[in-house]
Amino acid sequence: MSAARDQILGSIRKSLGRGPIEGEAAATLHQRLATPARNLIPARTAGQDTAGLGRQLVAKLGEAACSIDEVTSLDEVPARIAAWLQRENLPARLVQAPALANGLDWTATPTVEVKTGTADGSEDTSVTPVFAAVAETGTLVLLSDAATPTGLNFLPENHIAVVRRSQVVGPLEDVWSRLRAARVEAGGAVGAGMPRTVNLITGPSRTGDIEQRIQMGAHGPRRLHVIVVDD
Amino acid sequence: MQSTSRSFKQNAHHALQDATLQRALGNIKTGFQEKRREVIEALPEFEALRDTGRDIKNHTLAHLDFYLERFEENVVAAGGVVHWCRTPAEARETILAICKRRNARTVTKGKSMVAEEIGLNEFLEANAIEPIETDLGEYIIQLRNEPPSHIIAPAIHVTREQIAEDFRRHHTDLDPNRRLEEPRDFTDEARAKLRDRYFQADVGITGANFLIAETGSTVIVTNEGNGDMTQLLGKAHVVVASLEKVVPTLDDAATILRLLARSATGQEMSVYTTFSTGPRRAADLDGPEEFHVVLIDNGRSAMLGTEFQDMLRCIRCAACMNHCPVYAAVGGHAYGWVYPGPMGAVLTPSLIGVEEAGHLPNASTFCGRCESVCPMRIPLPKMMRHYRTREYERGLTPGTVRAGLSLWSFLATRPALYRFVTGMAARVLGAFGRRAGRFRSLPLAGGWTGVRDMPAPEGKTFHAMWAERRGSGK
C-alpha cells in the first residue's frame, strides 16, 4: 500500500494516542457494521398502516412540488399518462424503463409514441418504476440496474414515476432494510452489493442560485409526476 | 487557493462600502433563516437528532482509521479505487493522472469545497484541461473568475444585473438583445449551455457529503441534479473528499441527512441525495466506467486529539454563516479563503495556520448564534477563543490591542480600582452627554463613533446598582 496511506493512518493513530484497533475492540466495530443498528427515528410515520402511509406520502410529495395521480391498477397507467401529457401540453412521446416494458400495456393509447431503454437527452418524458417511496419526506428511491437506467431519472424534462402501494415505507431506514434483504436474497454479501447508484429523489430539480429565488428544472426534470398504484 | 485572510480588516471595510454586495446579502434572512426555523418547528425530534448526529460523528472520529480502512475495502470490492493524499499537491497530481490516462480535454464538476481547497480548477487549466462548473452558482462565479462566497450558495453575493452582464459577455453565440431579467431566464440559459458540456466531458468530478464505510458508497446532496449528470455522463467518476466525511453505516447517514437539509436550505430533504458505489455494472445501460475516490487529509489528521477535533464534525450545512451577524455584514469574500463565516473562522486557521488566518477568529461578536444553530453542536465560539489565545501567545496580536488588554487585566484584577475608574467614567461621560444623550465623537473611540453615536451613560454603573439592589433586598 502507498506511503501516503500508511502515513495518514499513522497520523490519525498518533493524534488519537493509540495504535491500530485490534482484538475485541475491532470485533465490536466490525459487528456495528455487519448488523447496523437504527438510530432515533422521527415518530411521524410510526404505527401507520398502508393507507396512512399512502396519505402521508401523497401529502409530502405535494409539499415537494410533485404532481400526483392515484389509480387502482397498473392497467390504468398508460391512459392516465396520455391524459397527463395532454393536460401539460407535452409531446405525446416518452421513453420507459425496460423494467416497465412487460408491465405497461400501451396498445390502448396508440397516440403515445413509446420507446424502451435509457435516455440520450433527446426525450421529453421518461417513465420509471421505483424501488421504494419514503412517506416520511415524500422521497422516491430509484436503483440503477440494466432494467432501470439512471439516465431516465435526470435527462428528460419530465419524469413520471410509478409507485406501487406495497413500496411505500415510513422512514428512510426501512429502505435500507429492504435493500439489505434484497442483497442477501441475491446472494450478495452485506456491505458490498449496492447497485452503482441509489437515487433518493424529493421533488423536481430546482435551484435558488439566482438571488435565492427558487426555480424548477435547473438541470434535472422540471416536472416530477408520481402515479400511485394499488397492488 | 491563495489566501487573503491576512487582510480581513481591509476586506471587510471594502465589503461594508459595497452597495451591490450589501443588497445581495439582504436576501439571507428570508432565504435561509426563516425557512430553517419553519422546517425545524415541524420536527419535534430535531434537538434529540442533533445529539445523535454529534455522537455518531464523535464515535467515527475516535475510530477514524478503522472506518476509513473499511470504506476502502468496500470501494475496492465494488470495483473502485481509493487514492490516499496527504496534501493538496498530491491530490491534484492524482486527479491529473486520471484525466491524462483518459486523454481528458474537459471535465465537468459538481460543487465541491474540497476541490476549491486544493485549487483544482487553476491546476487543471494550467495543464490544458478545461474544468466546467455545473452547479448554477459555481458556474456563475467561474464566469466571473471569483471564488465562492458561501459554502452552499456560492454566488449569493451576485445580483441578477451582474449575472446578466456575465451571461451576455460569455454566451456570445446567443441573441445579444435577449431578455435576461427573471430568474427563469438565467436558469434556462445555463441549463441549455451546460447540457452539451455534460456529454462532452471525459471525466466527471464531484465532492462528497458522506462516505459510507458499510458499503463503500460516496454520497452527494444537491437540488439541481448537476452532480448526478456529472457522474452519469463522464466516462470516469472522480470523487474528491476529505477524511472526516466517513460515517459507519447507511443508518448513520440517514440520521445526519435529517439534520443536513433542514439546517442548510430549510428543506426536509434536498431534491437529490445520491449514493454512488463503484463503476457501472456489466449490464448497466449507463454510468461511468471508472470510480475513483481521492481521499484528502490536508491537516485533518493533525486536528484529531486537539481542542479543534470537534470541528471535524462539520457537515458543511452553512447554518452558522446564515445566522452570523458578521457574515451578514461583510459576506464571504472578506474571509479571504475557501471557508467563510464562523466555521471558516475555525477551520481556516486549522488548515492554513494561525499566522495566515489569525484575524478570522476575531471576526466574531461571540453572540453564540452559530453554536445555537449548528446541527452537530460544534462549540464554535469556544474554539475561536482558543485561537485568539494562540494568536496572543504567539505575539501576533497588534500592539494597541495588547496594550488595551493589559490595561483591562490590570483594572479587572483590582476590583476597588475598577469600581473607582468605571464610576468616575460614568459620572464624567454622563455629565458631558446629558444634554444630547449621546456622543457624536469620543477620544480613542473613533472606530465606534465613526459609524454610529455612543449613548451617554445615565446614572450609575452596573456594579453600583447591583450592590444597592442586594442591599435593599430586591
XYZ file of C-alpha atoms in Angstrom:
705
model
C 0.000 0.000 0.000
C 1.039 3.555 -0.612
C 3.286 5.582 1.644
C 0.608 8.275 1.826
C -1.953 5.757 3.067
C 0.349 4.475 5.803
C 1.298 7.972 6.822
C -2.295 9.213 7.005
C -3.419 6.226 9.078
C -0.302 6.613 11.252
C -1.016 10.303 11.749
C -4.609 9.575 12.777
C -3.427 6.995 15.327
C -0.706 9.270 16.667
C -3.170 12.136 17.138
C -5.600 9.794 18.884
C -2.757 8.465 21.047
C -3.114 4.779 20.209
C -2.082 2.070 17.752
C -4.278 0.183 15.266
C -7.596 -1.084 16.666
C -7.327 -4.818 17.238
C -8.873 -7.740 19.096
C -12.124 -7.262 20.932
C -12.356 -3.540 20.149
C -12.076 -4.259 16.425
C -14.601 -7.097 16.695
C -17.132 -4.720 18.290
C -16.697 -2.214 15.457
C -16.945 -4.949 12.803
C -20.181 -6.032 14.444
C -21.510 -2.461 14.313
C -21.047 -2.541 10.520
C -22.280 -6.096 9.979
C -25.550 -5.602 11.878
C -26.298 -1.889 11.590
C -28.473 -0.523 14.377
C -31.146 2.085 13.790
C -30.716 5.453 15.441
C -33.511 7.735 16.644
C -36.282 7.811 14.018
C -38.912 10.589 13.988
C -42.322 9.369 15.182
C -44.057 10.955 12.202
C -44.766 7.650 10.390
C -44.690 5.270 13.377
C -47.536 2.725 13.570
C -49.210 3.842 10.337
C -50.925 1.244 8.166
C -50.609 1.099 4.369
C -53.441 3.569 3.879
C -51.946 6.008 6.377
C -48.500 5.802 4.809
C -50.058 6.362 1.384
C -51.804 9.528 2.598
C -48.618 10.789 4.231
C -46.644 10.083 1.043
C -49.107 11.973 -1.139
C -49.086 14.953 1.229
C -45.280 15.058 1.291
C -44.958 14.632 -2.482
C -47.221 17.640 -2.822
C -45.046 19.689 -0.468
C -42.047 18.753 -2.619
C -43.808 20.185 -5.711
C -44.673 16.838 -7.345
C -47.969 16.305 -9.117
C -49.820 13.130 -8.092
C -52.265 10.677 -9.602
C -53.756 7.661 -7.801
C -55.045 4.630 -9.683
C -56.372 1.228 -8.691
C -54.420 -0.903 -11.167
C -51.399 -0.847 -13.469
C -53.766 -1.228 -16.440
C -54.955 2.352 -15.972
C -51.466 3.858 -16.026
C -50.915 4.294 -19.817
C -54.205 6.156 -20.300
C -53.521 8.352 -17.281
C -50.075 9.190 -18.632
C -51.523 10.044 -22.042
C -54.052 12.341 -20.366
C -51.379 13.987 -18.225
C -49.131 14.672 -21.222
C -52.067 16.295 -22.975
C -53.042 18.352 -19.934
C -49.471 19.601 -19.507
C -49.258 20.358 -23.215
C -46.336 17.980 -23.695
C -45.439 15.962 -26.810
C -47.086 12.515 -26.900
C -43.854 10.543 -26.783
C -41.798 9.072 -23.985
C -39.088 6.640 -23.009
C -39.897 3.946 -20.469
C -37.563 1.903 -18.300
C -37.029 -1.654 -19.595
C -38.399 -2.825 -16.237
C -41.842 -1.484 -17.238
C -41.892 -2.969 -20.743
C -43.846 -6.031 -19.633
C -45.958 -4.209 -17.050
C -47.451 -1.336 -19.073
C -49.723 -2.127 -21.994
C -49.721 0.834 -24.394
C -51.896 -0.763 -27.102
C -54.947 1.205 -25.975
C -53.071 4.520 -26.239
C -51.746 4.465 -29.817
C -51.235 8.244 -29.914
C -48.328 7.968 -27.463
C -45.010 7.070 -29.042
C -43.167 4.783 -26.612
C -39.573 3.625 -26.683
C -37.798 1.476 -24.155
C -34.240 1.928 -22.831
C -32.215 4.717 -21.295
C -32.323 8.393 -22.207
C -29.878 10.113 -24.562
C -31.005 13.655 -23.827
C -33.432 13.966 -26.746
C -36.503 12.706 -24.875
C -39.089 14.978 -23.289
C -40.560 12.497 -20.823
C -39.480 9.323 -19.045
C -41.482 6.732 -17.149
C -39.778 4.651 -14.453
C -40.693 2.352 -11.616
C -39.248 2.971 -8.132
C -37.640 0.654 -5.588
C -39.436 2.332 -2.691
C -41.119 5.572 -1.651
C -40.459 7.177 1.740
C -43.635 8.565 3.318
C -41.657 10.474 5.964
C -40.380 13.017 3.440
C -42.031 12.234 0.074
C -38.797 10.756 -1.244
C -38.653 8.306 -4.171
C -35.888 5.684 -4.159
C -34.558 4.518 -7.534
C -31.800 1.966 -8.087
C -29.596 1.675 -11.155
C -29.852 -1.621 -12.992
C -29.939 -2.928 -16.550
C -33.732 -2.585 -16.400
C -33.753 0.778 -14.585
C -31.019 3.018 -16.048
C -30.209 6.199 -14.120
C -30.319 8.458 -17.184
C -34.119 8.265 -17.147
C -34.183 9.983 -13.761
C -32.250 13.049 -14.897
C -32.071 13.734 -18.630
C -35.723 14.249 -19.714
C -37.547 17.444 -18.737
C -40.432 15.437 -17.311
C -40.174 12.359 -15.127
C -43.140 10.118 -14.379
C -42.575 7.646 -11.532
C -44.873 4.695 -10.928
C -45.129 3.752 -7.233
C -46.916 0.615 -6.035
C -48.534 0.955 -2.602
C -46.561 -2.010 -1.286
C -43.396 0.003 -1.999
C -44.369 2.817 0.379
C -42.379 2.754 3.619
C -42.323 5.040 6.665
C -38.759 6.200 7.345
C -35.644 6.005 5.162
C -34.307 3.227 7.418
C -36.995 0.885 6.032
C -35.429 1.379 2.598
C -32.049 0.273 3.929
C -33.663 -2.834 5.432
C -35.298 -3.705 2.110
C -32.073 -3.020 0.233
C -30.067 -5.262 2.567
C -32.686 -8.001 2.368
C -32.691 -7.854 -1.441
C -28.913 -8.181 -1.452
C -28.892 -11.161 0.882
C -31.606 -12.771 -1.265
C -29.476 -12.210 -4.359
C -26.517 -13.845 -2.608
C -24.579 -10.581 -2.168
C -22.504 -10.047 0.946
C -23.744 -7.471 3.419
C -21.741 -4.303 2.901
C -20.991 -4.885 -0.766
C -23.588 -5.478 -3.455
C -25.064 -1.966 -3.555
C -26.179 -1.003 -7.047
C -23.942 1.550 -8.782
C -26.443 4.316 -7.992
C -29.127 4.759 -5.365
C -31.092 7.940 -6.083
C -33.211 9.491 -3.342
C -35.385 11.993 -5.206
C -37.606 14.505 -3.420
C -39.433 16.629 -5.975
C -38.317 18.108 -9.304
C -34.884 19.660 -9.876
C -34.522 23.216 -8.634
C -32.045 25.993 -7.852
C -32.004 29.051 -5.630
C -28.746 30.398 -7.016
C -30.272 33.485 -8.662
C -30.932 35.810 -5.727
C -32.283 32.886 -3.696
C -35.491 32.700 -5.736
C -36.442 29.047 -6.296
C -36.630 27.944 -9.944
C -37.652 24.477 -11.091
C -35.748 22.500 -13.704
C -32.152 23.523 -13.056
C -30.509 20.509 -14.716
C -32.810 17.596 -13.977
C -36.563 17.302 -14.639
C -38.797 20.377 -14.322
C -41.789 18.188 -13.542
C -41.986 15.077 -11.386
C -45.334 13.317 -11.741
C -45.989 10.402 -9.390
C -48.623 7.750 -10.088
C -49.519 5.708 -7.007
C -50.945 2.289 -7.926
C -52.874 -0.105 -5.678
C -51.481 -3.634 -5.616
C -6.347 28.872 -3.416
C -4.200 31.827 -2.323
C -5.482 33.250 0.937
C -6.138 36.937 1.596
C -7.224 36.222 5.167
C -4.385 38.420 6.472
C -6.161 41.475 5.147
C -9.544 40.584 6.665
C -9.945 44.061 8.146
C -9.427 45.840 4.813
C -11.549 43.218 3.013
C -14.380 43.753 5.495
C -14.091 47.510 5.211
C -14.446 47.353 1.413
C -17.365 44.928 1.711
C -19.282 47.293 4.003
C -18.916 50.108 1.433
C -20.049 47.916 -1.487
C -23.695 48.824 -2.103
C -24.301 45.991 -4.605
C -22.917 43.411 -2.208
C -24.994 44.790 0.643
C -28.137 44.476 -1.480
C -27.289 40.859 -2.374
C -26.611 39.948 1.262
C -30.040 41.263 2.231
C -31.587 38.021 0.873
C -30.056 35.809 3.573
C -32.622 36.422 6.250
C -35.732 35.399 4.321
C -33.870 32.944 2.140
C -32.293 30.817 4.838
C -33.170 31.754 8.409
C -36.953 31.687 8.164
C -37.104 28.508 6.094
C -34.841 26.739 8.567
C -36.939 27.826 11.535
C -40.187 26.655 9.917
C -38.920 23.211 8.929
C -37.375 22.606 12.351
C -40.578 23.554 14.139
C -42.256 20.769 12.138
C -39.881 18.111 13.520
C -40.216 17.627 17.304
C -37.218 15.276 17.386
C -34.795 17.821 15.914
C -32.917 18.602 19.140
C -32.567 14.912 20.005
C -31.335 14.225 16.460
C -28.617 16.844 16.960
C -27.358 14.859 19.941
C -27.453 11.631 17.929
C -25.652 13.227 14.996
C -22.957 14.612 17.274
C -22.483 11.190 18.899
C -22.219 9.395 15.520
C -19.504 11.784 14.386
C -17.647 11.616 17.707
C -17.681 7.813 17.551
C -16.434 7.874 13.949
C -13.638 10.351 14.651
C -12.463 8.267 17.626
C -12.161 5.266 15.263
C -11.404 7.145 12.048
C -8.580 4.847 10.892
C -10.790 1.769 11.296
C -13.721 3.205 9.338
C -11.534 4.573 6.534
C -9.969 1.136 6.087
C -13.418 -0.499 5.913
C -14.569 2.190 3.479
C -11.602 1.465 1.224
C -12.183 -2.310 1.358
C -15.760 -1.842 0.202
C -14.882 0.651 -2.545
C -12.397 -1.894 -3.889
C -14.941 -4.730 -3.558
C -17.319 -2.677 -5.728
C -14.626 -2.157 -8.379
C -13.441 1.325 -7.403
C -10.119 2.776 -6.246
C -9.241 4.907 -3.203
C -6.307 7.301 -3.600
C -4.887 8.477 -0.266
C -3.473 12.001 -0.488
C -1.672 13.840 2.285
C -1.533 17.253 0.646
C -3.378 19.353 -1.952
C -0.432 18.791 -4.328
C -0.755 15.004 -4.077
C -4.494 15.233 -4.693
C -4.057 17.489 -7.736
C -1.437 15.189 -9.260
C -3.630 12.136 -8.636
C -6.594 13.741 -10.386
C -4.427 14.952 -13.253
C -3.043 11.433 -13.742
C -6.578 10.017 -14.014
C -7.546 12.735 -16.510
C -4.411 12.176 -18.598
C -4.913 8.427 -18.707
C -8.367 9.073 -20.172
C -6.973 11.750 -22.529
C -9.405 14.196 -20.977
C -9.861 17.599 -22.622
C -12.803 18.735 -20.497
C -14.022 17.711 -17.067
C -17.389 18.597 -15.587
C -17.550 19.354 -11.886
C -20.248 19.150 -9.277
C -19.865 21.608 -6.404
C -17.005 20.657 -4.076
C -15.483 22.831 -1.368
C -12.537 20.432 -1.072
C -11.828 20.954 -4.795
C -11.700 24.693 -4.014
C -9.437 23.955 -1.066
C -6.895 22.179 -3.274
C -7.137 24.777 -6.065
C -8.152 22.163 -8.608
C -9.544 24.381 -11.368
C -6.454 26.552 -11.789
C -4.272 23.457 -11.787
C -6.304 21.666 -14.464
C -6.348 24.793 -16.623
C -2.578 25.078 -16.307
C -2.417 21.517 -17.628
C -4.612 22.223 -20.662
C -7.726 20.575 -19.233
C -10.884 22.659 -19.117
C -12.880 22.346 -15.878
C -16.565 23.206 -16.214
C -18.513 24.019 -13.079
C -22.091 22.767 -13.414
C -23.779 23.974 -10.218
C -25.500 27.182 -11.353
C -23.916 29.273 -8.607
C -20.472 27.803 -9.248
C -20.939 28.297 -12.998
C -21.709 31.988 -12.427
C -18.647 32.597 -10.279
C -16.467 30.633 -12.702
C -17.597 33.046 -15.450
C -16.747 35.903 -13.092
C -13.415 34.354 -12.165
C -14.247 34.661 -8.478
C -14.079 32.230 -5.558
C -17.354 31.161 -3.880
C -18.573 33.450 -1.100
C -20.772 30.885 0.645
C -20.383 27.125 1.002
C -23.854 26.178 -0.266
C -24.820 29.311 -2.220
C -21.534 30.237 -3.896
C -22.948 33.183 -5.867
C -25.010 34.678 -3.068
C -23.010 37.907 -3.376
C -24.024 38.450 -7.016
C -27.141 40.287 -8.203
C -29.261 39.488 -11.244
C -27.981 42.532 -13.093
C -24.399 41.353 -12.671
C -25.236 37.836 -13.866
C -26.963 39.281 -16.930
C -23.737 41.112 -17.812
C -21.692 37.940 -17.312
C -24.003 35.830 -19.477
C -24.013 38.399 -22.283
C -20.226 38.636 -22.148
C -19.660 34.859 -22.277
C -22.605 33.460 -24.251
C -21.762 35.441 -27.363
C -23.445 32.964 -29.720
C -26.875 33.970 -28.374
C -29.003 36.947 -29.373
C -27.415 39.952 -27.630
C -30.859 41.526 -27.177
C -32.431 38.502 -25.485
C -34.302 39.026 -22.229
C -32.292 38.349 -19.047
C -34.461 39.630 -16.234
C -36.364 36.932 -14.391
C -34.527 34.120 -12.553
C -36.206 31.740 -15.044
C -34.301 33.362 -17.953
C -30.949 32.669 -16.325
C -31.789 29.114 -15.288
C -32.966 28.182 -18.797
C -29.924 29.687 -20.481
C -27.464 27.945 -18.146
C -29.368 24.661 -18.468
C -29.103 24.749 -22.250
C -25.447 25.814 -22.219
C -24.357 23.128 -19.776
C -26.348 20.283 -21.383
C -23.814 19.854 -24.188
C -20.885 20.088 -21.841
C -22.036 17.095 -19.776
C -21.992 14.913 -22.884
C -18.578 16.213 -23.996
C -16.884 15.619 -20.655
C -14.343 12.855 -20.339
C -14.259 12.907 -16.552
C -16.892 13.976 -14.017
C -15.646 15.251 -10.649
C -17.919 15.587 -7.628
C -17.404 16.149 -3.919
C -18.985 14.044 -1.193
C -21.225 14.873 1.737
C -20.667 11.405 3.204
C -18.559 8.325 2.681
C -20.230 5.127 3.937
C -17.865 2.588 5.492
C -20.508 -0.163 5.451
C -20.933 -0.095 1.664
C -18.017 1.876 0.188
C -20.510 4.418 -1.161
C -19.973 8.140 -1.640
C -22.958 10.453 -1.184
C -23.767 13.828 -2.703
C -26.681 16.064 -1.760
C -27.877 18.600 -4.340
C -31.006 20.339 -5.564
C -30.154 20.888 -9.208
C -29.163 17.392 -10.323
C -25.900 18.709 -11.756
C -23.780 16.398 -9.625
C -25.801 13.469 -10.942
C -25.422 14.466 -14.593
C -21.700 14.978 -13.940
C -21.150 11.448 -12.657
C -23.649 9.794 -15.012
C -22.224 11.165 -18.255
C -18.496 11.384 -17.501
C -16.522 8.304 -18.583
C -14.850 8.259 -15.181
C -16.313 9.480 -11.886
C -13.783 11.050 -9.542
C -14.950 11.839 -6.010
C -12.916 14.377 -4.050
C -13.444 14.042 -0.310
C -11.684 14.822 2.940
C -11.148 12.138 5.589
C -13.782 13.245 8.071
C -16.694 12.689 5.670
C -16.850 9.000 6.565
C -19.727 7.626 8.666
C -20.125 3.965 9.626
C -23.486 2.890 8.161
C -26.396 3.838 5.908
C -28.458 4.293 9.083
C -25.941 6.807 10.409
C -26.134 8.706 7.123
C -29.961 8.694 7.366
C -29.770 10.387 10.779
C -27.398 13.111 9.621
C -29.393 13.641 6.412
C -32.351 14.630 8.631
C -30.172 17.404 10.040
C -28.362 18.497 6.877
C -31.018 19.816 4.503
C -33.103 21.299 7.324
C -30.093 23.229 8.628
C -28.891 24.248 5.172
C -31.794 25.299 2.962
C -34.746 24.636 5.263
C -35.835 21.598 3.238
C -36.723 18.257 4.825
C -34.667 16.579 2.130
C -32.697 18.143 -0.684
C -34.056 17.111 -4.080
C -31.262 14.675 -4.913
C -29.399 12.536 -2.401
C -27.299 10.096 -4.399
C -25.319 7.071 -3.222
C -22.602 6.014 -5.688
C -20.886 2.650 -5.301
C -18.226 1.608 -7.775
C -18.360 1.991 -11.574
C -21.309 0.935 -13.771
C -22.111 -2.774 -13.592
C -21.582 -5.001 -16.608
C -25.249 -4.998 -17.654
C -25.975 -1.324 -16.844
C -27.088 0.867 -19.755
C -25.364 3.991 -18.452
C -22.977 5.279 -15.795
C -19.208 5.819 -15.529
C -16.676 3.131 -16.439
C -14.323 4.065 -13.596
C -14.858 5.112 -9.988
C -12.118 6.880 -8.025
C -12.196 8.333 -4.540
C -9.471 10.911 -3.880
C -9.262 10.915 -0.096
C -7.566 14.027 1.244
C -6.029 14.666 4.658
C -4.602 18.202 4.296
C -4.285 18.810 8.030
C -7.348 16.926 9.302
C -5.487 14.051 10.974
C -3.451 16.558 12.960
C -6.631 18.194 14.302
C -7.668 14.951 15.991
C -6.873 14.835 19.687
C -6.628 18.651 19.889
C -9.102 21.245 21.136
C -10.161 21.594 17.456
C -11.227 17.968 16.907
C -14.915 18.914 17.266
C -14.603 20.984 14.080
C -14.253 17.722 12.144
C -17.915 17.001 12.898
C -18.876 19.812 10.500
C -21.249 18.702 7.706
C -20.935 21.979 5.731
C -24.601 22.997 6.037
C -23.782 26.722 6.331
C -26.297 27.350 9.133
C -23.537 29.120 11.109
C -22.819 31.674 8.385
C -26.531 32.066 7.585
C -27.084 33.202 11.183
C -23.866 35.150 11.722
C -24.183 38.947 12.042
C -20.582 39.394 10.898
C -21.041 37.231 7.784
C -24.308 39.035 7.001
C -22.479 42.365 7.144
C -19.326 41.575 5.156
C -20.164 38.480 3.040
C -17.889 35.554 2.362
C -15.079 37.025 0.280
C -13.807 39.150 3.158
C -12.728 35.981 4.963
C -10.151 35.562 2.246
C -10.095 31.800 1.720
C -12.403 28.879 0.877
C -14.469 28.617 4.049
C -16.177 31.789 5.344
C -18.303 32.561 8.380
C -17.917 31.004 11.823
C -16.965 27.529 10.563
C -14.335 29.162 8.357
C -13.049 31.240 11.254
C -12.168 27.970 12.997
C -11.306 25.713 10.070
C -9.176 28.169 8.088
C -6.505 28.732 10.784
C -6.540 24.961 11.401
C -5.766 24.226 7.763
C -3.545 27.124 6.661
C -2.183 28.316 10.013
C -2.899 30.980 12.595
C -0.175 33.222 11.117
C -2.122 33.404 7.854
C -5.670 33.409 9.220
C -5.358 34.696 12.786
C -7.712 37.588 12.058
C -10.663 35.338 11.353
C -11.358 34.131 14.913
C -11.554 37.829 15.826
C -14.385 38.329 13.329
C -16.983 37.380 15.873
C -19.109 39.187 18.408
C -19.367 35.909 20.380
C -23.122 36.238 20.204
C -23.283 32.444 20.060
C -25.888 32.081 17.304
C -23.563 29.875 15.263
C -23.280 27.310 18.023
C -27.000 27.508 18.764
C -27.920 26.565 15.171
C -25.061 24.128 14.447
C -26.698 20.728 13.812
C -23.557 18.952 15.009
C -23.325 21.083 18.173
C -19.818 22.318 17.374
C -18.700 24.816 20.053
C -17.565 27.405 17.507
C -17.172 30.416 19.852
C -15.089 28.352 22.290
C -12.745 27.304 19.502
C -12.440 30.863 18.225
C -11.439 31.823 21.763
C -8.719 29.133 21.685
C -7.374 30.693 18.505
C -7.442 34.198 19.985
C -5.386 32.856 22.878
C -2.900 31.273 20.477
C -2.674 34.457 18.459
C -1.930 36.416 21.641
C 0.603 33.888 22.920
C 2.493 33.931 19.640
C 2.711 37.721 19.720
C 0.589 38.097 16.566
C -1.914 40.418 18.238
C -1.341 44.111 17.308
C 0.348 46.377 19.896
C -2.671 48.595 20.538
C -4.855 45.573 21.277
C -2.194 44.113 23.564
C -1.905 47.446 25.407
C -5.674 47.640 25.764
C -5.865 44.078 27.054
C -3.040 44.768 29.539
C -4.830 47.839 30.846
C -8.064 45.878 31.102
C -6.470 42.994 33.010
C -4.699 45.488 35.331
C -8.065 47.029 36.206
C -10.141 43.855 36.233
C -7.850 42.173 38.751
C -8.119 45.176 41.149
C -11.859 45.395 41.995
C -11.647 48.556 44.115
C -9.686 50.425 41.456
C -12.015 49.067 38.734
C -15.102 50.348 40.558
C -13.487 53.730 41.142
C -12.419 54.188 37.493
C -15.668 52.991 35.932
C -17.691 55.044 38.436
C -15.709 58.154 37.523
C -16.083 57.448 33.814
C -19.839 57.007 34.140
C -20.182 60.278 36.050
C -17.950 62.288 33.727
C -19.473 60.932 30.484
C -22.950 61.259 31.975
C -22.339 64.891 32.849
C -20.909 65.787 29.427
C -23.504 63.883 27.460
C -26.562 64.786 29.485
C -27.995 67.305 27.067
C -27.696 65.297 23.812
C -27.981 61.858 25.419
C -25.256 60.616 23.049
C -21.797 61.416 21.734
C -21.045 62.017 18.094
C -17.323 61.614 18.740
C -15.132 60.499 21.625
C -11.367 60.387 22.045
C -9.932 56.859 21.464
C -13.346 55.642 20.239
C -13.259 56.788 16.609
C -13.847 53.225 15.442
C -17.193 53.280 17.214
C -18.334 56.864 16.645
C -17.211 56.879 13.008
C -20.319 54.901 12.058
C -22.713 55.416 14.997
C -23.264 57.521 18.113
C -22.202 56.398 21.555
C -25.075 56.587 24.071
C -24.230 58.653 27.157
C -24.334 56.747 30.467
C -27.377 57.503 32.561
C -26.809 57.249 36.299
C -24.624 54.687 37.995
C -22.532 51.704 36.954
C -23.920 48.170 36.891
C -21.771 47.240 39.901
C -23.124 50.136 41.928
C -26.741 49.376 41.067
C -26.246 45.663 41.797
C -24.801 46.490 45.244
C -27.769 48.773 46.010
C -30.330 46.171 44.935
C -28.773 43.478 47.058
C -28.585 45.927 49.992
C -32.313 46.697 49.709
C -33.151 43.003 49.346
C -34.787 43.303 45.888
